[in-house]
Structure formats: structure tokens, C-alpha cells
Tab-separated table of C-alpha atoms and ligand atoms in Angstrom:
chain	number	residue	atom	x	y	z
A	1	UNK	CA	133.893	128.627	128.900
A	2	UNK	CA	133.749	132.738	128.525
A	3	UNK	CA	131.818	134.977	126.282
A	4	UNK	CA	134.318	135.606	123.660
A	5	UNK	CA	135.462	138.294	122.211
A	6	UNK	CA	134.459	139.613	118.520
A	7	UNK	CA	136.751	139.969	115.567
A	8	UNK	CA	136.733	141.734	112.208
A	9	UNK	CA	133.411	140.916	109.498
A	10	UNK	CA	135.139	137.760	107.756
A	11	UNK	CA	139.047	136.215	107.570
A	12	UNK	CA	140.651	135.358	105.230
A	13	UNK	CA	142.457	131.854	105.789
A	14	UNK	CA	144.283	128.854	104.414
A	15	UNK	CA	142.700	125.915	105.763
A	16	UNK	CA	139.049	126.297	106.860
A	17	UNK	CA	136.207	123.518	107.955
A	18	UNK	CA	133.248	123.940	107.258
A	19	UNK	CA	130.607	121.637	109.671
A	20	UNK	CA	127.623	122.234	110.041
A	21	UNK	CA	128.267	122.732	113.838
A	22	UNK	CA	131.314	125.336	114.681
A	23	UNK	CA	133.081	123.691	118.030
A	24	UNK	CA	131.521	125.130	120.171
A	25	UNK	CA	127.556	125.046	120.976
A	26	UNK	CA	125.591	128.541	122.047
A	27	UNK	CA	124.072	127.781	125.006
A	28	UNK	CA	121.470	130.968	127.118
A	29	UNK	CA	120.577	130.240	130.488
A	30	UNK	CA	117.686	130.397	132.780
A	31	UNK	CA	118.862	134.095	133.604
A	32	UNK	CA	119.210	135.364	130.085
A	33	UNK	CA	122.686	134.938	130.057
A	34	UNK	CA	125.221	133.819	127.278
A	35	UNK	CA	128.260	131.075	127.352
A	36	UNK	CA	129.468	128.962	124.687
A	37	UNK	CA	129.607	125.257	125.192
A	38	UNK	CA	132.006	122.454	123.396
A	39	UNK	CA	129.809	121.330	120.680
A	40	UNK	CA	128.575	116.819	120.620
A	41	UNK	CA	130.952	115.751	118.308
A	42	UNK	CA	135.064	114.888	118.252
A	43	UNK	CA	136.304	116.156	115.433
A	44	UNK	CA	137.794	119.184	117.110
A	45	UNK	CA	140.192	118.254	118.850
A	46	UNK	CA	141.319	115.927	115.853
A	47	UNK	CA	141.188	119.569	113.275
A	48	UNK	CA	142.109	121.960	116.174
A	49	UNK	CA	146.041	121.422	116.158
A	50	UNK	CA	145.784	121.428	112.133
A	51	UNK	CA	143.405	124.514	112.167
A	52	UNK	CA	145.485	126.847	114.927
A	53	UNK	CA	149.454	125.569	112.818
A	54	UNK	CA	147.766	126.805	109.434
A	55	UNK	CA	145.269	129.739	110.423
A	56	UNK	CA	142.434	128.128	109.504
A	57	UNK	CA	138.753	129.384	110.487
A	58	UNK	CA	135.810	126.841	111.461
A	59	UNK	CA	132.733	128.216	109.742
A	60	UNK	CA	129.157	126.442	111.718
A	61	UNK	CA	126.650	126.461	113.170
A	62	UNK	CA	126.202	128.358	116.925
A	63	UNK	CA	123.398	125.001	117.952
A	64	UNK	CA	120.046	127.777	118.660
A	65	UNK	CA	118.450	129.682	116.309
A	66	UNK	CA	117.399	133.209	115.684
A	67	UNK	CA	121.213	135.415	116.655
A	68	UNK	CA	123.948	136.441	114.349
A	69	UNK	CA	126.895	135.901	115.962
A	70	UNK	CA	129.949	138.079	114.350
A	71	UNK	CA	133.089	135.831	114.033
A	72	UNK	CA	135.026	135.328	116.841
A	73	UNK	CA	138.658	133.631	117.945
A	74	UNK	CA	138.341	130.657	120.546
A	75	UNK	CA	141.375	129.215	121.382
A	76	UNK	CA	143.192	130.122	118.243
A	77	UNK	CA	140.583	129.272	115.574
A	78	UNK	CA	138.915	132.086	114.226
A	79	UNK	CA	135.006	130.704	114.855
A	80	UNK	CA	133.017	131.688	111.887
A	81	UNK	CA	128.562	131.026	112.458
A	82	UNK	CA	126.437	130.768	110.418
A	83	UNK	CA	122.959	131.873	111.599
A	84	UNK	CA	119.596	129.258	111.070
A	85	UNK	CA	116.095	130.225	111.953
A	86	UNK	CA	113.053	128.579	113.496
A	87	UNK	CA	111.827	127.585	109.856
A	88	UNK	CA	115.462	126.842	108.878
A	89	UNK	CA	116.236	124.607	111.514
A	90	UNK	CA	112.184	122.063	111.462
A	91	UNK	CA	112.843	121.978	107.476
A	92	UNK	CA	117.419	121.967	106.909
A	93	UNK	CA	118.099	120.036	110.417
A	94	UNK	CA	115.779	118.559	111.709
A	95	UNK	CA	113.464	117.759	108.285
A	96	UNK	CA	115.881	116.755	105.834
A	97	UNK	CA	118.401	116.245	107.513
A	98	UNK	CA	118.049	113.975	110.319
A	99	UNK	CA	114.731	112.861	109.456
A	100	UNK	CA	115.291	112.318	105.312
A	101	UNK	CA	119.295	110.724	104.660
A	102	UNK	CA	120.655	110.103	108.100
A	103	UNK	CA	117.274	107.279	108.228
A	104	UNK	CA	118.879	106.444	104.099
A	105	UNK	CA	122.141	106.061	104.594
A	106	UNK	CA	122.060	104.185	107.471
A	107	UNK	CA	120.043	100.925	105.862
A	108	UNK	CA	116.556	102.103	105.787
A	109	UNK	CA	116.851	101.989	109.454
A	110	UNK	CA	114.086	104.048	109.866
A	111	UNK	CA	111.440	105.266	107.269
A	112	UNK	CA	113.405	108.952	105.446
A	113	UNK	CA	110.322	111.140	104.359
A	114	UNK	CA	110.625	113.178	101.630
A	115	UNK	CA	109.433	116.233	101.425
A	116	UNK	CA	110.127	119.132	98.419
A	117	UNK	CA	110.177	122.203	101.232
A	118	UNK	CA	112.464	120.035	103.181
A	119	UNK	CA	114.131	119.714	100.084
A	120	UNK	CA	114.847	122.941	99.209
A	121	UNK	CA	115.578	125.183	102.213
A	122	UNK	CA	118.288	122.375	102.080
A	123	UNK	CA	119.341	124.574	99.448
A	124	UNK	CA	119.001	127.001	101.043
A	125	UNK	CA	121.240	126.761	104.312
A	126	UNK	CA	124.026	124.885	101.868
A	127	UNK	CA	124.089	128.380	99.814
A	128	UNK	CA	124.849	130.244	103.069
A	129	UNK	CA	127.893	128.203	104.789
A	130	UNK	CA	129.268	127.881	100.644
A	131	UNK	CA	129.093	131.889	100.634
A	132	UNK	CA	130.034	131.823	103.685
A	133	UNK	CA	133.490	129.675	102.849
A	134	UNK	CA	134.361	131.743	99.518
A	135	UNK	CA	133.817	134.860	101.756
A	136	UNK	CA	136.623	134.047	104.253
A	137	UNK	CA	138.765	131.292	102.569
A	138	UNK	CA	142.463	133.297	101.147
A	139	UNK	CA	142.995	133.400	97.769
A	140	UNK	CA	143.775	129.278	96.864
A	141	UNK	CA	142.828	128.111	99.980
A	142	UNK	CA	142.171	124.631	101.338
A	143	UNK	CA	138.523	123.577	102.473
A	144	UNK	CA	137.018	121.353	104.422
A	145	UNK	CA	133.418	120.163	104.063
A	146	UNK	CA	132.109	118.367	106.578
A	147	UNK	CA	129.343	115.664	106.820
A	148	UNK	CA	125.790	114.766	104.919
A	149	UNK	CA	123.926	117.685	106.291
A	150	UNK	CA	126.233	119.606	103.747
A	151	UNK	CA	126.571	118.088	100.862
A	152	UNK	CA	125.264	120.008	97.983
A	153	UNK	CA	128.283	123.114	99.760
A	154	UNK	CA	131.323	122.076	96.949
A	155	UNK	CA	129.321	122.761	94.159
A	156	UNK	CA	128.682	125.904	95.569
A	157	UNK	CA	131.720	127.122	96.837
A	158	UNK	CA	133.646	125.725	93.291
A	159	UNK	CA	130.660	128.072	91.710
A	160	UNK	CA	132.540	131.427	93.382
A	161	UNK	CA	135.942	129.961	94.039
A	162	UNK	CA	137.431	128.079	91.006
A	163	UNK	CA	140.731	129.151	92.451
A	164	UNK	CA	140.077	126.577	95.239
A	165	UNK	CA	140.937	123.126	96.174
A	166	UNK	CA	137.244	121.662	98.419
A	167	UNK	CA	137.815	118.502	100.239
A	168	UNK	CA	134.766	116.494	101.546
A	169	UNK	CA	134.532	113.919	104.193
A	170	UNK	CA	131.061	111.839	104.526
A	171	UNK	CA	130.737	110.992	108.054
A	172	UNK	CA	128.554	108.070	108.273
A	173	UNK	CA	127.935	105.650	106.041
A	174	UNK	CA	126.557	106.016	101.671
A	175	UNK	CA	124.038	103.640	100.900
A	176	UNK	CA	124.152	101.348	98.412
A	177	UNK	CA	122.624	102.604	94.491
A	178	UNK	CA	119.989	100.780	95.887
A	179	UNK	CA	118.970	102.054	98.440
A	180	UNK	CA	120.743	106.020	97.456
A	181	UNK	CA	118.661	106.035	93.978
A	182	UNK	CA	114.509	106.026	95.874
A	183	UNK	CA	115.950	110.528	96.944
A	184	UNK	CA	113.893	111.999	94.758
A	185	UNK	CA	117.311	114.837	94.363
A	186	UNK	CA	119.543	112.264	93.671
A	187	UNK	CA	121.425	113.557	91.018
A	188	UNK	CA	121.957	117.376	92.438
A	189	UNK	CA	124.179	115.588	95.687
A	190	UNK	CA	125.472	113.713	93.871
A	191	UNK	CA	127.319	116.203	91.729
A	192	UNK	CA	127.195	118.431	94.704
A	193	UNK	CA	129.885	116.273	95.635
A	194	UNK	CA	131.770	116.415	92.760
A	195	UNK	CA	132.623	119.716	93.325
A	196	UNK	CA	134.943	117.938	95.723
A	197	UNK	CA	138.558	117.352	93.993
A	198	UNK	CA	138.469	114.620	96.810
A	199	UNK	CA	135.772	112.439	98.408
A	200	UNK	CA	136.245	111.077	101.524
A	201	UNK	CA	134.591	107.980	103.444
A	202	UNK	CA	135.283	105.326	105.983
A	203	UNK	CA	134.816	103.090	104.323
A	204	UNK	CA	136.123	101.272	100.026
A	205	UNK	CA	133.139	100.110	99.849
A	206	UNK	CA	131.323	103.382	100.982
A	207	UNK	CA	133.449	105.749	97.963
A	208	UNK	CA	132.529	102.235	95.542
A	209	UNK	CA	129.117	102.909	95.901
A	210	UNK	CA	129.566	106.859	95.713
A	211	UNK	CA	131.853	106.194	91.764
A	212	UNK	CA	128.756	103.882	91.308
A	213	UNK	CA	126.160	106.011	90.901
A	214	UNK	CA	129.034	108.564	89.683
A	215	UNK	CA	128.485	106.061	86.594
A	216	UNK	CA	125.000	105.076	86.311
A	217	UNK	CA	123.079	108.463	87.700
A	218	UNK	CA	125.081	111.182	86.211
A	219	UNK	CA	126.841	109.496	83.051
A	220	UNK	CA	130.534	110.758	83.977
A	221	UNK	CA	133.577	108.493	83.147
A	222	UNK	CA	135.244	106.604	86.097
A	223	UNK	CA	137.984	104.353	86.442
A	224	UNK	CA	137.918	103.061	90.713
A	225	UNK	CA	138.849	105.799	92.944
A	226	UNK	CA	138.143	108.546	90.141
A	227	UNK	CA	136.129	109.989	88.839
A	228	UNK	CA	136.383	112.363	84.933
A	229	UNK	CA	134.161	115.776	84.424
A	230	UNK	CA	133.675	117.161	80.853
A	231	UNK	CA	135.630	119.765	81.534
A	232	UNK	CA	138.664	118.098	82.506
A	233	UNK	CA	138.538	117.801	86.556
A	234	UNK	CA	139.710	114.917	88.009
A	235	UNK	CA	137.533	114.178	91.918
A	236	UNK	CA	138.703	111.446	94.110
A	237	UNK	CA	136.645	109.265	95.654
A	238	UNK	CA	138.944	107.509	98.796
A	239	UNK	CA	138.268	105.857	101.575
A	240	UNK	CA	140.199	107.783	105.309
A	241	UNK	CA	138.521	105.462	108.593
A	242	UNK	CA	138.068	107.976	111.109
A	243	UNK	CA	139.175	107.829	114.918
A	244	UNK	CA	139.945	109.393	117.699
A	245	UNK	CA	142.481	111.647	120.219
A	246	UNK	CA	143.630	107.915	121.631
A	247	UNK	CA	145.818	109.067	123.528
A	248	UNK	CA	144.318	112.058	124.970
A	249	UNK	CA	142.053	109.369	126.313
A	250	UNK	CA	144.191	106.838	127.294
A	251	UNK	CA	146.279	110.049	129.524
A	252	UNK	CA	142.720	110.632	130.877
A	253	UNK	CA	142.058	107.142	131.363
A	254	UNK	CA	144.868	106.723	133.781
A	255	UNK	CA	144.810	109.325	135.814
A	256	UNK	CA	143.857	109.693	139.207
A	257	UNK	CA	140.370	111.080	139.382
A	258	UNK	CA	139.570	108.961	136.080
A	259	UNK	CA	140.773	106.174	138.180
A	260	UNK	CA	139.245	106.720	141.491
A	261	UNK	CA	136.043	107.366	140.202
A	262	UNK	CA	136.027	104.459	137.611
A	263	UNK	CA	136.119	102.584	142.146
A	264	UNK	CA	133.886	104.977	142.907
A	265	UNK	CA	130.564	103.890	139.892
A	266	UNK	CA	131.777	100.173	140.598
A	267	UNK	CA	131.641	100.922	143.643
A	268	UNK	CA	128.586	102.857	143.304
A	269	UNK	CA	126.108	99.877	141.353
A	270	UNK	CA	127.165	97.158	144.400
A	271	UNK	CA	130.263	96.079	143.753
A	272	UNK	CA	128.810	93.720	140.643
A	273	UNK	CA	131.941	90.676	138.606
A	274	UNK	CA	130.596	92.392	135.840
A	275	UNK	CA	129.149	95.212	134.245
A	276	UNK	CA	128.760	96.136	131.385
A	277	UNK	CA	127.807	98.892	129.737
A	278	UNK	CA	127.064	100.583	126.211
A	279	UNK	CA	127.219	104.185	125.446
A	280	UNK	CA	125.823	105.912	122.787
A	281	UNK	CA	123.755	108.923	121.025
A	282	UNK	CA	120.042	107.918	121.945
A	283	UNK	CA	118.862	107.348	118.555
A	284	UNK	CA	117.468	104.167	116.261
A	285	UNK	CA	120.067	102.967	113.992
A	286	UNK	CA	122.286	102.016	117.583
A	287	UNK	CA	120.788	98.857	118.242
A	288	UNK	CA	119.724	100.165	122.343
A	289	UNK	CA	116.634	98.104	122.218
A	290	UNK	CA	118.220	95.161	120.937
A	291	UNK	CA	121.267	94.827	122.982
A	292	UNK	CA	118.907	95.516	126.473
A	293	UNK	CA	116.983	92.580	125.851
A	294	UNK	CA	119.836	89.781	124.671
A	295	UNK	CA	120.495	90.850	128.153
A	296	UNK	CA	117.823	91.301	130.021
A	297	UNK	CA	117.321	87.105	128.388
A	298	UNK	CA	120.698	86.425	129.802
A	299	UNK	CA	119.493	87.518	133.208
A	300	UNK	CA	116.217	85.437	132.865
A	301	UNK	CA	117.224	81.982	130.898
A	302	UNK	CA	119.578	82.031	134.091
A	303	UNK	CA	122.364	82.891	132.230
A	304	UNK	CA	123.329	85.941	134.176
A	305	UNK	CA	122.470	87.241	137.847
A	306	UNK	CA	121.477	90.565	138.529
A	307	UNK	CA	123.409	90.362	142.243
A	308	UNK	CA	126.416	90.466	139.680
A	309	UNK	CA	126.016	91.381	136.969
A	310	UNK	CA	124.957	94.845	135.674
A	311	UNK	CA	124.491	96.614	132.411
A	312	UNK	CA	125.110	100.892	132.333
A	313	UNK	CA	123.626	102.243	129.858
A	314	UNK	CA	123.894	105.779	128.703
A	315	UNK	CA	121.746	107.575	125.562
A	316	UNK	CA	122.557	110.932	125.643
A	317	UNK	CA	119.395	112.746	124.217
A	318	UNK	CA	120.110	113.580	121.197
A	319	UNK	CA	117.482	115.330	118.226
A	320	UNK	CA	114.071	115.506	120.496
A	321	UNK	CA	112.039	116.755	118.408
A	322	UNK	CA	111.920	114.483	115.913
A	323	UNK	CA	108.944	112.128	116.014
A	324	UNK	CA	111.430	108.783	115.249
A	325	UNK	CA	113.846	110.080	118.341
A	326	UNK	CA	110.943	111.075	120.108
A	327	UNK	CA	109.024	106.907	120.434
A	328	UNK	CA	112.307	105.683	120.791
A	329	UNK	CA	113.131	107.044	123.810
A	330	UNK	CA	109.409	106.873	124.371
A	331	UNK	CA	110.049	102.738	123.827
A	332	UNK	CA	113.508	101.839	125.850
A	333	UNK	CA	112.315	103.832	128.997
A	334	UNK	CA	109.567	101.165	128.810
A	335	UNK	CA	110.866	98.498	128.084
A	336	UNK	CA	114.302	99.489	131.277
A	337	UNK	CA	111.285	100.453	133.133
A	338	UNK	CA	109.714	97.088	132.458
A	339	UNK	CA	113.389	94.761	132.244
A	340	UNK	CA	113.774	96.193	135.936
A	341	UNK	CA	110.514	95.890	136.950
A	342	UNK	CA	110.307	91.438	136.352
A	343	UNK	CA	113.891	91.620	136.905
A	344	UNK	CA	115.787	93.502	138.915
A	345	UNK	CA	115.298	92.849	143.146
A	346	UNK	CA	116.200	96.155	146.424
A	347	UNK	CA	119.012	97.882	145.467
A	348	UNK	CA	120.164	96.450	142.193
A	349	UNK	CA	118.574	97.028	139.055
A	350	UNK	CA	119.010	94.664	135.612
A	351	UNK	CA	119.725	98.482	134.026
A	352	UNK	CA	121.209	101.313	135.201
A	353	UNK	CA	119.861	103.817	133.000
A	354	UNK	CA	121.481	107.372	132.392
A	355	UNK	CA	119.516	109.697	130.203
A	356	UNK	CA	122.272	112.704	130.278
A	357	UNK	CA	125.294	113.478	128.082
A	358	UNK	CA	128.319	112.926	130.205
A	359	UNK	CA	131.835	115.124	129.851
A	360	UNK	CA	134.999	113.084	128.951
A	361	UNK	CA	136.063	112.051	132.743
A	362	UNK	CA	133.235	110.744	133.262
A	363	UNK	CA	132.799	108.493	130.183
A	364	UNK	CA	136.823	107.680	130.824
A	365	UNK	CA	135.715	106.166	134.395
A	366	UNK	CA	132.759	104.425	132.697
A	367	UNK	CA	134.569	103.416	130.213
A	368	UNK	CA	137.922	101.954	133.107
A	369	UNK	CA	134.745	100.591	135.292
A	370	UNK	CA	133.179	98.371	132.402
A	371	UNK	CA	133.532	95.130	131.499
A	372	UNK	CA	131.769	94.651	128.710
A	373	UNK	CA	131.728	97.145	126.454
A	374	UNK	CA	128.495	96.752	124.085
A	375	UNK	CA	128.662	98.374	120.303
A	376	UNK	CA	126.102	97.115	118.114
A	377	UNK	CA	124.298	99.704	116.644
A	378	UNK	CA	121.849	98.685	113.320
A	379	UNK	CA	124.169	100.365	111.563
A	380	UNK	CA	127.132	103.165	111.721
A	381	UNK	CA	129.819	105.158	110.113
A	382	UNK	CA	132.634	104.168	112.462
A	383	UNK	CA	131.232	104.489	115.930
A	384	UNK	CA	133.883	105.752	118.381
A	385	UNK	CA	132.689	105.120	121.236
A	386	UNK	CA	134.368	101.614	120.547
A	387	UNK	CA	137.633	102.927	120.228
A	388	UNK	CA	137.194	105.516	122.939
A	389	UNK	CA	137.053	102.222	124.924
A	390	UNK	CA	140.267	100.342	123.812
A	391	UNK	CA	142.054	104.105	124.193
A	392	UNK	CA	140.940	103.770	127.896
A	393	UNK	CA	141.877	100.260	128.582
A	394	UNK	CA	145.405	100.679	129.781
A	395	UNK	CA	145.788	97.366	131.615
A	396	UNK	CA	145.176	95.529	128.239
A	397	UNK	CA	142.149	93.379	130.529
A	398	UNK	CA	137.534	93.762	129.582
A	399	UNK	CA	136.143	93.163	125.986
A	400	UNK	CA	134.203	94.784	122.879
A	401	UNK	CA	131.856	93.517	121.682
A	402	UNK	CA	131.275	95.191	118.772
A	403	UNK	CA	128.693	94.804	115.570
A	404	UNK	CA	130.110	93.826	111.797
A	405	UNK	CA	127.751	97.456	110.911
A	406	UNK	CA	129.924	99.383	112.458
A	407	UNK	CA	132.782	100.715	110.446
A	408	UNK	CA	134.771	100.069	113.292
A	409	UNK	CA	134.710	96.958	112.973
A	410	UNK	CA	136.505	97.332	109.965
A	411	UNK	CA	139.304	97.698	111.774
A	412	UNK	CA	138.586	96.244	115.182
A	413	UNK	CA	138.680	92.504	113.722
A	414	UNK	CA	139.215	91.847	116.866
A	415	UNK	CA	136.397	92.590	118.840
A	416	UNK	CA	133.349	89.810	120.080
A	417	UNK	CA	131.505	90.573	116.294
A	418	UNK	CA	127.798	90.565	116.122
A	419	UNK	CA	125.146	90.146	113.113
A	420	UNK	CA	122.878	93.136	116.320
A	421	UNK	CA	119.247	91.916	114.163
A	422	UNK	CA	120.699	87.915	115.664
A	423	UNK	CA	119.149	88.643	119.712
A	424	UNK	CA	120.342	84.416	120.064
A	425	UNK	CA	123.599	85.399	118.239
A	426	UNK	CA	124.269	88.295	120.713
A	427	UNK	CA	123.390	86.741	123.432
A	428	UNK	CA	125.812	83.825	122.859
A	429	UNK	CA	128.219	86.332	122.068
A	430	UNK	CA	128.526	88.004	125.046
A	431	UNK	CA	128.333	85.721	127.447
A	432	UNK	CA	131.362	84.139	125.311
A	433	UNK	CA	133.042	87.633	126.747
A	434	UNK	CA	131.837	87.369	129.789
A	435	UNK	CA	133.131	84.029	130.032
A	436	UNK	CA	136.598	84.980	128.415
A	437	UNK	CA	139.471	83.777	130.138
A	438	UNK	CA	142.160	86.911	131.090
A	439	UNK	CA	144.570	85.798	128.314
A	440	UNK	CA	142.023	85.573	125.841
A	441	UNK	CA	140.777	88.665	126.295
A	442	UNK	CA	143.888	90.490	126.297
A	443	UNK	CA	145.388	88.498	123.288
A	444	UNK	CA	142.765	90.939	121.251
A	445	UNK	CA	142.634	94.538	122.987
A	446	UNK	CA	146.560	94.217	122.469
A	447	UNK	CA	145.664	94.251	119.253
A	448	UNK	CA	143.048	96.195	119.183
A	449	UNK	CA	145.746	98.846	121.294
A	450	UNK	CA	147.692	98.578	118.259
A	451	UNK	CA	145.564	99.636	115.776
A	452	UNK	CA	143.958	102.900	117.665
A	453	UNK	CA	147.185	104.014	118.885
A	454	UNK	CA	148.975	104.094	114.599
A	455	UNK	CA	145.558	104.905	113.763
A	456	UNK	CA	144.387	108.029	115.859
A	457	UNK	CA	142.561	111.377	114.760
A	458	UNK	CA	145.993	113.524	113.894
A	459	UNK	CA	146.669	110.194	111.580
A	460	UNK	CA	143.224	110.213	109.880
A	461	UNK	CA	143.086	114.093	109.059
A	462	UNK	CA	146.431	114.960	108.282
A	463	UNK	CA	145.911	111.248	105.949
A	464	UNK	CA	142.757	113.541	104.207
A	465	UNK	CA	144.596	116.402	104.193
A	466	UNK	CA	147.697	115.554	101.666
A	467	UNK	CA	145.865	113.189	99.628
A	468	UNK	CA	143.864	116.646	98.698
A	469	UNK	CA	147.263	119.041	98.123
A	470	UNK	CA	149.802	115.607	96.306
A	471	UNK	CA	146.591	115.569	94.514
A	472	UNK	CA	146.357	118.859	92.976
A	473	UNK	CA	149.525	118.642	92.414
A	474	UNK	CA	148.456	115.509	90.301
A	475	UNK	CA	146.055	117.515	88.322
A	476	UNK	CA	147.767	119.042	85.870
A	477	UNK	CA	149.482	115.807	84.791
A	478	UNK	CA	146.483	113.716	83.876
A	479	UNK	CA	144.088	115.340	81.549
A	480	UNK	CA	142.177	111.870	79.637
A	481	UNK	CA	140.681	109.635	81.115
A	482	UNK	CA	141.199	105.870	80.461
A	483	UNK	CA	138.834	104.685	77.719
A	484	UNK	CA	136.799	101.901	80.088
A	485	UNK	CA	134.311	103.000	82.290
B	501	LIG	C1	126.833	112.279	114.162
B	501	LIG	C2	126.835	112.892	112.845
B	501	LIG	C3	127.709	115.026	112.732
B	501	LIG	C4	126.250	114.824	113.925
B	501	LIG	C5	126.493	114.513	115.413
B	501	LIG	C6	125.157	114.310	116.237
B	501	LIG	O1	128.454	111.726	114.664
B	501	LIG	O2	128.448	112.700	111.222
B	501	LIG	O3	127.196	114.955	112.187
B	501	LIG	O4	126.967	116.300	114.042
B	501	LIG	O5	125.977	112.950	114.797
B	501	LIG	O6	124.376	114.909	116.459
B	501	LIG	P1	124.011	116.611	116.175
B	501	LIG	O7	122.359	116.470	115.264
B	501	LIG	O8	123.664	116.542	117.819
B	501	LIG	O9	123.813	117.234	115.422
């Protein structure tokens, strides 16, 4: 991607996305030159068409610290960068977002740190995003705020611009009241979210957790998915399970270069009869350690043989300066080393481990090359890798082993579901998937493909935005709450 051309300092957009990251990251090369590269996450492919149609603007952080960048246009979308200082990167991004909220919202898989100076930075940075949205929104515009890094933005924005229609979508799980209540700033976060007209979650259980907490901790009246505020405004909380660009992935998987590359991958692995595959951000919520142990035990037990089975694990580097992530990386490095040292043979490692991120084409080739996809998070908002695998299996073959604690398990019922805390159970299910008859596999895959084809990311975006617009019409008619709460 080339250096963007700068436009005016503010835009007047009718539709704004406010997300922690811009769709492109600013990367500084060794020679000091800068370029823009696609940023992590698939949100842009979901929202790009609707943003282009609506003269949309995207407000986000360019992925590095320091330099202020003027708004610019990229691929038909106005991008408005919000700068973070080194200290804010440490306190807002690594600290409060990823060392407080992330573990707290993921079932306490790791212990969250509660630090008051991180909270202060979270407030400051959320206000900066809200200010940027307020400055760039046309009269009566729709603003869609994304994810846990920006939960205070809806309320801050409403205070600045009561004319706006505001939606919020949480991409990660929303914890049960018992866990959320640990947060010293629980009330402020709930009130921040209540600035939105519509708060979207991956699953209906999360929406219910939120409504219950609002009733308990803020004291507002609620009825089913609706919160009634004292000033007469209503806020709805509903589930909108996110998805992928299903057609785009399938097209890629069907392309000749990807087919050739998939065959090459299998050859390079020594033509084993079964390729198991895991692809994750290197995150402690993903259950990578437990899954690799399960696989290694299947080899040690003699159920699988390194001569004809291999596990390819891709772990994308992530949040590398945060302690828990650094420790995880060391743990996985050691585990892979031990497994390959104990169980591998010359030219036949049990695990082929890649600590790296790959372009979409290579991912599609890996999905095509894999017989058994293993997705075993301890907790995951959705998990799009599971859906991408299904989208790429247009021959209706291949098996998906999926954690029941991934949001995707709600929709992909025909996957081989596992409890990632139960290593023996995982071993048994991985073997069941490995030994399944082609007829059984195609029956399951066909059903899952129907689900991801019908519910793609365009459907997700339009359902959310339609619901936000519809609620606006209904809003005027809605006056009094029912008596119950
Ligand atoms: C998850 C979050 C996203 C985040 C992504 C990558 O999917 O829901 O908001 O952007 O992880 O993490 P990073 O910390 O690199 O943005």
C-alpha cells in the first residue's frame, strides 16, 4: 500500500466507525520510510462496502505511537487517525485494554490487573476518540463504536452530540455479573455503554448479562432486551453474531495459486496422511498449550504416528510486551521443543510450529491443506478461524474440532465439539474426527457451510445497522416502561 494522500482535517460523514485500530497500520521500515499495511482483524472487509456507499469515515489508531497523521482517504473510505503517546500505548492499550479488560472478559483465564493510572489513561484516550467522532460526524449521522477498548465512547459522544444515532458492538465475550463486578470502575463502564442506542454482543447470553448488570449496578428499569433511562431514552441490548466474507474466502480457496500452494504445503510436510491445523493469535485464551499436549499424548500413546500425522500450529505474534503474553510464548516454545525432541524423527517433527502472521492467500492454502482443524479456546467471543476453515472446504470434506466455549459453537453445531479443559475428552474427539467416514464429514461440513454462507459478515453489518435505524423510528413511539423491571 502506498503512502496515502492527505485530505482536509475534518470530514462530515453520515456513517462513522470508531474502532481502536484503523483498517491500516502505519509501519516504519528499517530505512525510516513508512508504509501502510492491512491491520489485524477482519472488520474492514465487513464494513468497507457499506462505508463506501455511505461516504463513511473510520476513526482509529494507526498502530504506532507518537506521530500525528492528518485524515486521509484509503480505498474510498476517509480515515481519521487518533494518536497515542508511548505512555498511553502502555497504559491504555497494553494495560487497561489488554491486561485488565481482556482477561476479565475472558472468564479470568488469566488474572486481570487493576491499576488506577491505567483507568485514567483509558478515560483520556476514550475521550480523544469521542472528540474525533464528534468533530467528523454530519448532523444526525450514525456512529458505530467497536469493542472493549472504547466502552466509554458512546456516553462521551452523546454528551457532545445528542443528535447522533450511536451503536456499540462488543467483539469479545461479556462476562457474567459475578466476574464483571470485580471491576472497580464497573458502573462507569456500564454507563459508558448506555450512551449507545443499541449495544450489540456476539451471543444473547452476553446481552442478558449486560441488562442484568445495568439493573443491579446502575438501577435502571429493564425489560427483556431493553433498558429504560430516567430521561425517557431507551437502550437495547441484542446479539448479532459476527461472521466472515464467506464468498471471498471460498473464491480464494478455489483459486489455482491457492490449490497449488495447498498441495505444496502437504508435500513440504512429507505427504502425511493427516494434517491437523491450529491458527491463532498467540493468546492465552486460545488453548494452544492444551491442544498441543493432547496431540502429543496421542502420539506417545501410539494412537497416531509421526510418520503419517503432523500438527501445524500457526501462532500470530500479539501484544508481545504484556507479561502474560511473553510468558505464554516461552511456554509454547518450550512445549513444542520438548514434544519434537521426544517424539519427532529426522525430517518428521510432530509439530510444525510457525510464530508468524501470513497473508490471506497462505491462510486459505493452509485451510485447504488441513484434514482436521483444531480450534480449542477456553473462551472466545466468536472465533472467525473456525468459520474461515468451513468457508474454504468447498469439497465438503475436512473436520472441525471446536471448543464449546467459542461463540462460533452456537452456530456450528455440527463441529466436533470439545471441552478444552478436558484433555482426555479432547484426545478422544480429535481421534473421532480423524477416523470419521467421508460421508459423515461431508454431512457435517455441508450443514456448517450453509450456516456461514447464509450468515456472512455483510449480513451481520446490515442486520446491526438496520436494527439501529429501526429502533430510531420506534424510539419516538416508545414512552413509558412497563411496570416490571
Ligand atoms: C481481538 C479484538 C480486536 C483486536 C484483535 C487484535 O479480535 O476483539 O479488537 O483488534 O483482537 O488484537 P490487537 O491488540 O492487536 O488489536
